[in-house]
Tab-separated table of C-alpha atoms and ligand atoms in Angstrom:
chain	number	residue	atom	x	y	z
R	906	MET	CA	93.608	119.709	98.023
R	907	PRO	CA	93.430	119.079	94.403
R	908	LEU	CA	91.089	120.558	92.079
R	909	TRP	CA	89.659	118.069	89.652
R	910	THR	CA	89.081	118.188	86.060
R	911	CYS	CA	86.363	115.500	84.044
R	912	GLU	CA	88.601	114.150	81.479
R	913	GLN	CA	86.062	113.655	79.248
R	914	CYS	CA	84.106	116.964	78.903
R	915	GLY	CA	86.984	119.585	80.646
R	916	ALA	CA	84.302	120.529	83.622
R	917	GLN	CA	86.304	121.446	86.614
R	918	PHE	CA	85.043	120.830	90.013
R	919	PRO	CA	86.012	122.110	93.793
R	920	GLU	CA	88.986	121.155	95.796
R	921	SER	CA	88.011	117.614	97.141
R	922	ARG	CA	90.586	115.004	98.574
R	923	GLU	CA	89.015	112.406	96.406
R	924	PRO	CA	87.731	113.080	92.964
R	925	PRO	CA	83.930	113.157	92.631
R	926	ALA	CA	81.855	110.234	92.296
R	927	SER	CA	80.540	111.229	88.778
R	928	CYS	CA	80.615	114.236	86.106
R	929	LEU	CA	77.029	115.730	85.923
R	930	ILE	CA	77.859	117.101	82.482
R	931	CYS	CA	78.888	114.239	81.386
R	932	GLU	CA	76.219	112.044	82.710
R	933	GLU	CA	73.473	113.987	81.274
R	934	GLU	CA	72.024	113.102	77.947
R	935	ARG	CA	73.484	115.717	75.873
R	936	GLN	CA	77.215	114.159	76.817
R	937	PHE	CA	78.629	111.173	77.287
R	938	VAL	CA	80.492	109.298	79.995
R	939	ASN	CA	84.434	108.064	78.923
R	940	TRP	CA	84.239	104.604	77.087
R	941	LYS	CA	86.521	103.618	79.343
R	942	GLY	CA	84.573	104.767	82.624
R	943	GLN	CA	84.767	108.294	84.531
R	944	ARG	CA	88.057	109.642	84.536
R	945	TRP	CA	89.668	112.815	86.401
R	946	LEU	CA	92.770	114.572	86.218
R	947	ASN	CA	94.177	117.267	89.061
R	948	ARG	CA	94.889	120.154	88.241
R	949	GLU	CA	98.678	119.559	88.343
R	950	GLU	CA	98.462	116.473	86.273
R	951	PHE	CA	96.640	118.243	83.573
R	952	ALA	CA	99.128	121.309	83.729
R	953	LYS	CA	102.076	118.851	83.235
R	954	ALA	CA	100.805	117.080	80.395
R	955	HIS	CA	99.117	120.075	78.553
R	956	ARG	CA	99.914	123.625	77.614
R	957	LEU	CA	98.219	126.356	76.054
R	958	VAL	CA	98.384	127.332	72.397
R	959	TRP	CA	97.077	130.605	70.951
R	960	GLY	CA	96.714	132.044	67.481
R	961	ASP	CA	94.872	134.524	65.382
R	962	ASP	CA	91.439	133.196	64.084
R	963	LEU	CA	89.593	135.209	61.243
R	964	GLY	CA	91.089	138.419	63.021
R	965	LEU	CA	90.461	137.584	66.909
R	966	PRO	CA	92.891	135.747	69.117
R	967	GLY	CA	92.187	132.393	70.190
R	968	ILE	CA	93.349	130.230	72.886
R	969	ALA	CA	93.221	126.443	73.010
R	970	VAL	CA	94.337	123.373	75.330
R	971	GLU	CA	97.102	121.198	73.539
R	972	PRO	CA	97.341	118.223	72.827
R	973	GLY	CA	93.850	118.730	72.197
R	974	PHE	CA	91.657	117.622	75.348
R	975	ALA	CA	87.779	117.051	76.172
R	976	ILE	CA	85.613	118.854	73.638
R	977	ALA	CA	88.731	120.419	72.249
R	978	GLN	CA	87.015	123.806	71.955
R	979	ARG	CA	88.957	127.265	71.528
R	980	ALA	CA	88.448	130.352	73.500
R	981	LEU	CA	88.161	133.938	71.833
R	982	LEU	CA	89.481	137.235	73.336
R	983	VAL	CA	87.487	140.303	71.904
R	984	ARG	CA	89.848	143.430	72.249
R	985	GLU	CA	88.285	146.813	73.691
R	986	PRO	CA	90.512	149.506	74.902
R	987	ASP	CA	89.996	149.038	78.733
R	988	GLY	CA	90.836	145.206	78.606
R	989	CYS	CA	89.358	141.937	76.442
R	990	VAL	CA	86.188	139.736	76.919
R	991	LEU	CA	87.245	136.114	76.969
R	992	TRP	CA	84.655	134.645	75.150
R	993	ASP	CA	83.649	130.799	76.081
R	994	CYS	CA	86.474	129.051	77.877
R	995	VAL	CA	89.257	126.220	78.176
R	996	PRO	CA	89.730	124.095	80.994
R	997	LEU	CA	93.111	125.009	81.611
R	998	VAL	CA	95.257	128.337	82.571
R	999	THR	CA	98.728	128.714	82.264
R	1000	PRO	CA	101.316	131.551	83.286
R	1001	GLU	CA	102.471	131.921	79.467
R	1002	ALA	CA	98.538	132.502	78.323
R	1003	VAL	CA	98.018	134.977	81.352
R	1004	GLU	CA	100.867	136.759	80.209
R	1005	TYR	CA	99.984	136.793	76.545
R	1006	VAL	CA	96.427	138.009	77.591
R	1007	LYS	CA	98.139	141.050	79.763
R	1008	SER	CA	100.050	141.666	76.304
R	1009	LEU	CA	96.676	142.362	74.661
R	1010	GLY	CA	95.419	144.746	77.510
R	1011	GLY	CA	94.206	142.161	80.372
R	1012	LEU	CA	90.904	140.458	81.052
R	1013	LYS	CA	87.666	143.011	81.937
R	1014	ALA	CA	85.282	140.175	81.964
R	1015	ILE	CA	84.525	136.362	80.902
R	1016	ALA	CA	81.205	135.261	79.107
R	1017	VAL	CA	80.425	131.704	77.867
R	1018	SER	CA	77.788	130.380	75.847
R	1019	HIS	CA	76.748	127.371	77.453
R	1020	PRO	CA	77.976	125.071	80.112
R	1021	HIS	CA	79.935	122.677	77.874
R	1022	PHE	CA	82.221	125.264	77.736
R	1023	TYR	CA	82.617	126.345	81.204
R	1024	GLY	CA	86.152	124.844	81.412
R	1025	ALA	CA	88.469	126.905	84.004
R	1026	VAL	CA	86.456	129.994	84.482
R	1027	ALA	CA	87.046	130.298	87.987
R	1028	ASP	CA	90.904	130.194	87.277
R	1029	TRP	CA	90.950	132.500	84.588
R	1030	SER	CA	88.712	135.114	86.761
R	1031	GLU	CA	91.559	134.723	89.712
R	1032	ALA	CA	94.447	135.156	86.967
R	1033	PHE	CA	92.900	138.564	86.795
R	1034	GLY	CA	91.901	139.878	89.965
R	1035	GLY	CA	88.796	138.104	89.982
R	1036	VAL	CA	87.014	139.983	86.846
R	1037	PRO	CA	83.276	139.138	86.672
R	1038	ILE	CA	82.004	135.825	84.509
R	1039	TYR	CA	78.885	136.277	83.068
R	1040	LEU	CA	76.639	133.062	82.965
R	1041	HIS	CA	73.064	132.870	82.035
R	1042	ALA	CA	71.157	132.327	85.825
R	1043	ASP	CA	68.889	129.486	83.833
R	1044	ASP	CA	72.022	127.484	83.589
R	1045	ARG	CA	73.071	127.620	87.182
R	1046	GLN	CA	72.316	124.104	87.912
R	1047	TRP	CA	75.404	123.191	85.594
R	1048	VAL	CA	77.948	124.936	87.040
R	1049	THR	CA	80.194	122.434	88.590
R	1050	ARG	CA	82.549	124.718	90.288
R	1051	PRO	CA	80.664	127.616	92.112
R	1052	HIS	CA	82.877	130.653	92.669
R	1053	PRO	CA	82.154	134.280	93.700
R	1054	ALA	CA	83.066	135.936	90.676
R	1055	ILE	CA	80.220	134.311	88.737
R	1056	VAL	CA	77.494	136.751	87.848
R	1057	PHE	CA	74.425	135.061	86.986
R	1058	TRP	CA	72.782	137.380	84.624
R	1059	GLN	CA	68.971	136.679	83.606
R	1060	GLY	CA	66.459	137.510	80.958
R	1061	GLU	CA	66.942	138.061	77.180
R	1062	GLY	CA	70.128	140.228	77.121
R	1063	HIS	CA	72.947	141.728	79.009
R	1064	ARG	CA	74.971	144.394	77.871
R	1065	LEU	CA	78.701	144.288	78.516
R	1066	SER	CA	79.986	147.312	76.783
R	1067	ASP	CA	79.032	149.559	74.062
R	1068	ASP	CA	79.664	147.410	71.134
R	1069	ILE	CA	79.285	143.598	73.331
R	1070	ALA	CA	76.379	142.433	74.077
R	1071	LEU	CA	74.963	139.043	75.486
R	1072	VAL	CA	71.838	137.672	73.848
R	1073	ARG	CA	70.240	134.472	75.484
R	1074	THR	CA	68.864	132.248	72.318
R	1075	GLY	CA	67.943	129.182	74.461
R	1076	GLY	CA	68.243	125.977	72.549
R	1077	HIS	CA	71.102	123.449	73.215
R	1078	PHE	CA	70.745	124.886	76.678
R	1079	ALA	CA	67.821	126.616	78.483
R	1080	GLY	CA	70.254	129.665	79.011
R	1081	ALA	CA	72.287	129.055	75.944
R	1082	THR	CA	74.082	132.683	74.844
R	1083	ILE	CA	75.575	134.325	71.926
R	1084	LEU	CA	77.726	137.329	72.052
R	1085	HIS	CA	76.685	140.136	69.592
R	1086	TRP	CA	79.845	142.304	68.640
R	1087	ARG	CA	78.936	145.233	66.732
R	1088	ALA	CA	82.273	146.452	65.950
R	1089	GLY	CA	83.371	142.936	64.509
R	1090	ALA	CA	83.969	142.190	61.101
R	1091	GLU	CA	85.554	145.617	60.398
R	1092	GLY	CA	82.458	147.212	61.927
R	1093	ARG	CA	79.670	145.101	59.784
R	1094	GLY	CA	78.907	143.203	63.102
R	1095	ALA	CA	79.855	139.462	64.517
R	1096	LEU	CA	78.327	136.819	66.322
R	1097	LEU	CA	80.240	134.497	68.625
R	1098	THR	CA	78.025	131.267	69.021
R	1099	GLY	CA	80.188	128.761	70.540
R	1100	ASP	CA	77.572	125.838	69.526
R	1101	VAL	CA	74.609	127.329	70.441
R	1102	ALA	CA	74.336	127.992	66.486
R	1103	MET	CA	77.062	125.589	65.296
R	1104	VAL	CA	79.019	126.676	61.885
R	1105	ALA	CA	78.952	123.438	59.875
R	1106	MET	CA	81.874	121.652	58.199
R	1107	ASP	CA	81.209	123.512	54.915
R	1108	ARG	CA	81.651	126.899	56.846
R	1109	ARG	CA	78.681	128.208	54.431
R	1110	SER	CA	76.110	127.367	57.278
R	1111	LEU	CA	75.009	126.360	60.692
R	1112	SER	CA	72.860	124.063	62.435
R	1113	PHE	CA	71.368	123.803	66.003
R	1114	MET	CA	71.052	120.764	67.812
R	1115	TYR	CA	70.337	120.161	71.628
R	1116	SER	CA	72.945	117.507	71.495
R	1117	TYR	CA	75.949	116.890	69.024
R	1118	PRO	CA	77.823	113.946	70.243
R	1119	ASN	CA	74.463	112.103	70.702
R	1120	LEU	CA	72.777	113.488	67.631
R	1121	ILE	CA	69.689	115.062	69.349
R	1122	PRO	CA	68.114	117.674	67.350
R	1123	LEU	CA	65.978	120.797	68.691
R	1124	ASN	CA	62.302	121.139	67.683
R	1125	ALA	CA	61.021	123.833	65.454
R	1126	LYS	CA	59.508	126.055	68.464
R	1127	SER	CA	63.661	125.975	69.607
R	1128	VAL	CA	65.148	127.014	66.656
R	1129	GLU	CA	62.657	129.439	65.798
R	1130	GLY	CA	63.260	130.853	68.900
R	1131	ILE	CA	66.951	131.135	68.413
R	1132	ALA	CA	66.125	132.783	65.149
R	1133	ALA	CA	64.046	135.187	66.722
R	1134	ALA	CA	66.759	136.019	69.292
R	1135	VAL	CA	68.749	136.683	66.572
R	1136	ALA	CA	66.701	138.707	64.134
R	1137	PRO	CA	67.466	142.230	65.636
R	1138	LEU	CA	71.225	142.004	65.591
R	1139	ALA	CA	73.387	143.350	62.569
R	1140	PHE	CA	76.475	141.197	61.760
R	1141	ASP	CA	78.262	139.816	58.610
R	1142	ARG	CA	80.628	137.003	60.433
R	1143	ILE	CA	80.062	134.293	62.632
R	1144	TYR	CA	82.633	132.719	64.848
R	1145	GLY	CA	81.748	129.239	65.919
R	1146	GLY	CA	83.397	127.123	68.992
R	1147	TRP	CA	86.598	125.587	67.236
R	1148	TRP	CA	89.414	126.866	65.082
R	1149	GLY	CA	88.642	127.878	61.642
R	1150	ARG	CA	84.587	127.203	62.296
R	1151	ASN	CA	83.692	130.630	61.236
R	1152	ILE	CA	81.522	132.056	58.347
R	1153	ALA	CA	83.929	134.883	57.211
R	1154	ALA	CA	81.096	136.915	55.233
R	1155	GLY	CA	77.476	136.646	54.525
R	1156	ALA	CA	76.416	135.418	57.651
R	1157	ARG	CA	73.358	137.102	58.007
R	1158	ALA	CA	71.829	135.548	54.856
R	1159	ALA	CA	74.122	132.013	55.580
R	1160	PHE	CA	72.132	132.477	59.210
R	1161	ASP	CA	68.349	132.836	57.551
R	1162	ALA	CA	69.138	130.334	55.079
R	1163	SER	CA	70.184	127.687	57.550
R	1164	VAL	CA	67.068	128.434	59.771
R	1165	ARG	CA	64.925	127.786	56.713
R	1166	ARG	CA	67.186	124.573	55.677
R	1167	TYR	CA	66.595	123.267	59.378
R	1168	LEU	CA	62.903	123.828	59.803
R	1169	ALA	CA	62.111	122.200	56.525
R	1170	ALA	CA	64.524	119.042	56.968
R	1171	ILE	CA	62.121	118.274	60.015
R	1172	SER	CA	58.964	119.250	58.848
R	1173	ASP	CA	56.684	116.725	57.428
R	1174	ARG	CA	55.028	118.932	54.732
R	1175	PRO	CA	57.293	120.149	51.854
R	1176	GLN	CA	58.736	123.483	52.055
R	1177	ARG	CA	60.736	125.776	50.052
R	1178	ARG	CA	64.377	126.436	51.027
B	1139	ZN	ZN1	82.312	115.664	82.347
B	1140	ZN	ZN1	77.720	122.304	73.655
């Protein structure tokens, strides 16, 4: 039986003879249904019309679907001696991409910032012998394809290795998560944020939205919560969720200034930036 992928958002759904009636990610207020109506691709059709490409993005290997599909994010690979952590995911797996990741030492774990980037996590896990997929338990309701490799972690943090920790920030989703890579940026530390903290187009600042396509901002309390979660972390670089959407250096100051700018922008009272 075919496995179905939502053409608008890239969420993968379980095997069924007919495609699902609707996509719960697209129906929800943070996303939107395709203007032409809900559309589905089965996995084989999808793989015929698309491929995965990879390359360096500011020192980290990234992977994305080509031609651009759904949200068009790129996943990242954080390499360690015992294998890579796949951070965020894409909606497709190909044998060529699996070979490429094997050449980097294979996968030891998958972790995803939030439900818009779950993509084909189950397929990626299966391609590497069922490696664990770390998703925050507070976003459990948004998992469109349940899978035994999914590990629902709880609370505010979850360590994957000496140098890699998942940190829950909340905001965009209740379980929204960033990855802190202590060894990143030549030892100065890096954050991988998806769009939980969105690197803006100037690549010197960030923003924090509940919905990006529908332009729904977060309130002050949520952004202060993100800032509090990030406060103890040492980092100089931020990797966003798309090719080149990174803050190469000085990211701690950029993050703090962005929080102040955001709070000033939504405040009724004049504030100093
Ligand atoms: Zn969808
Ligand atoms: Zn999102």
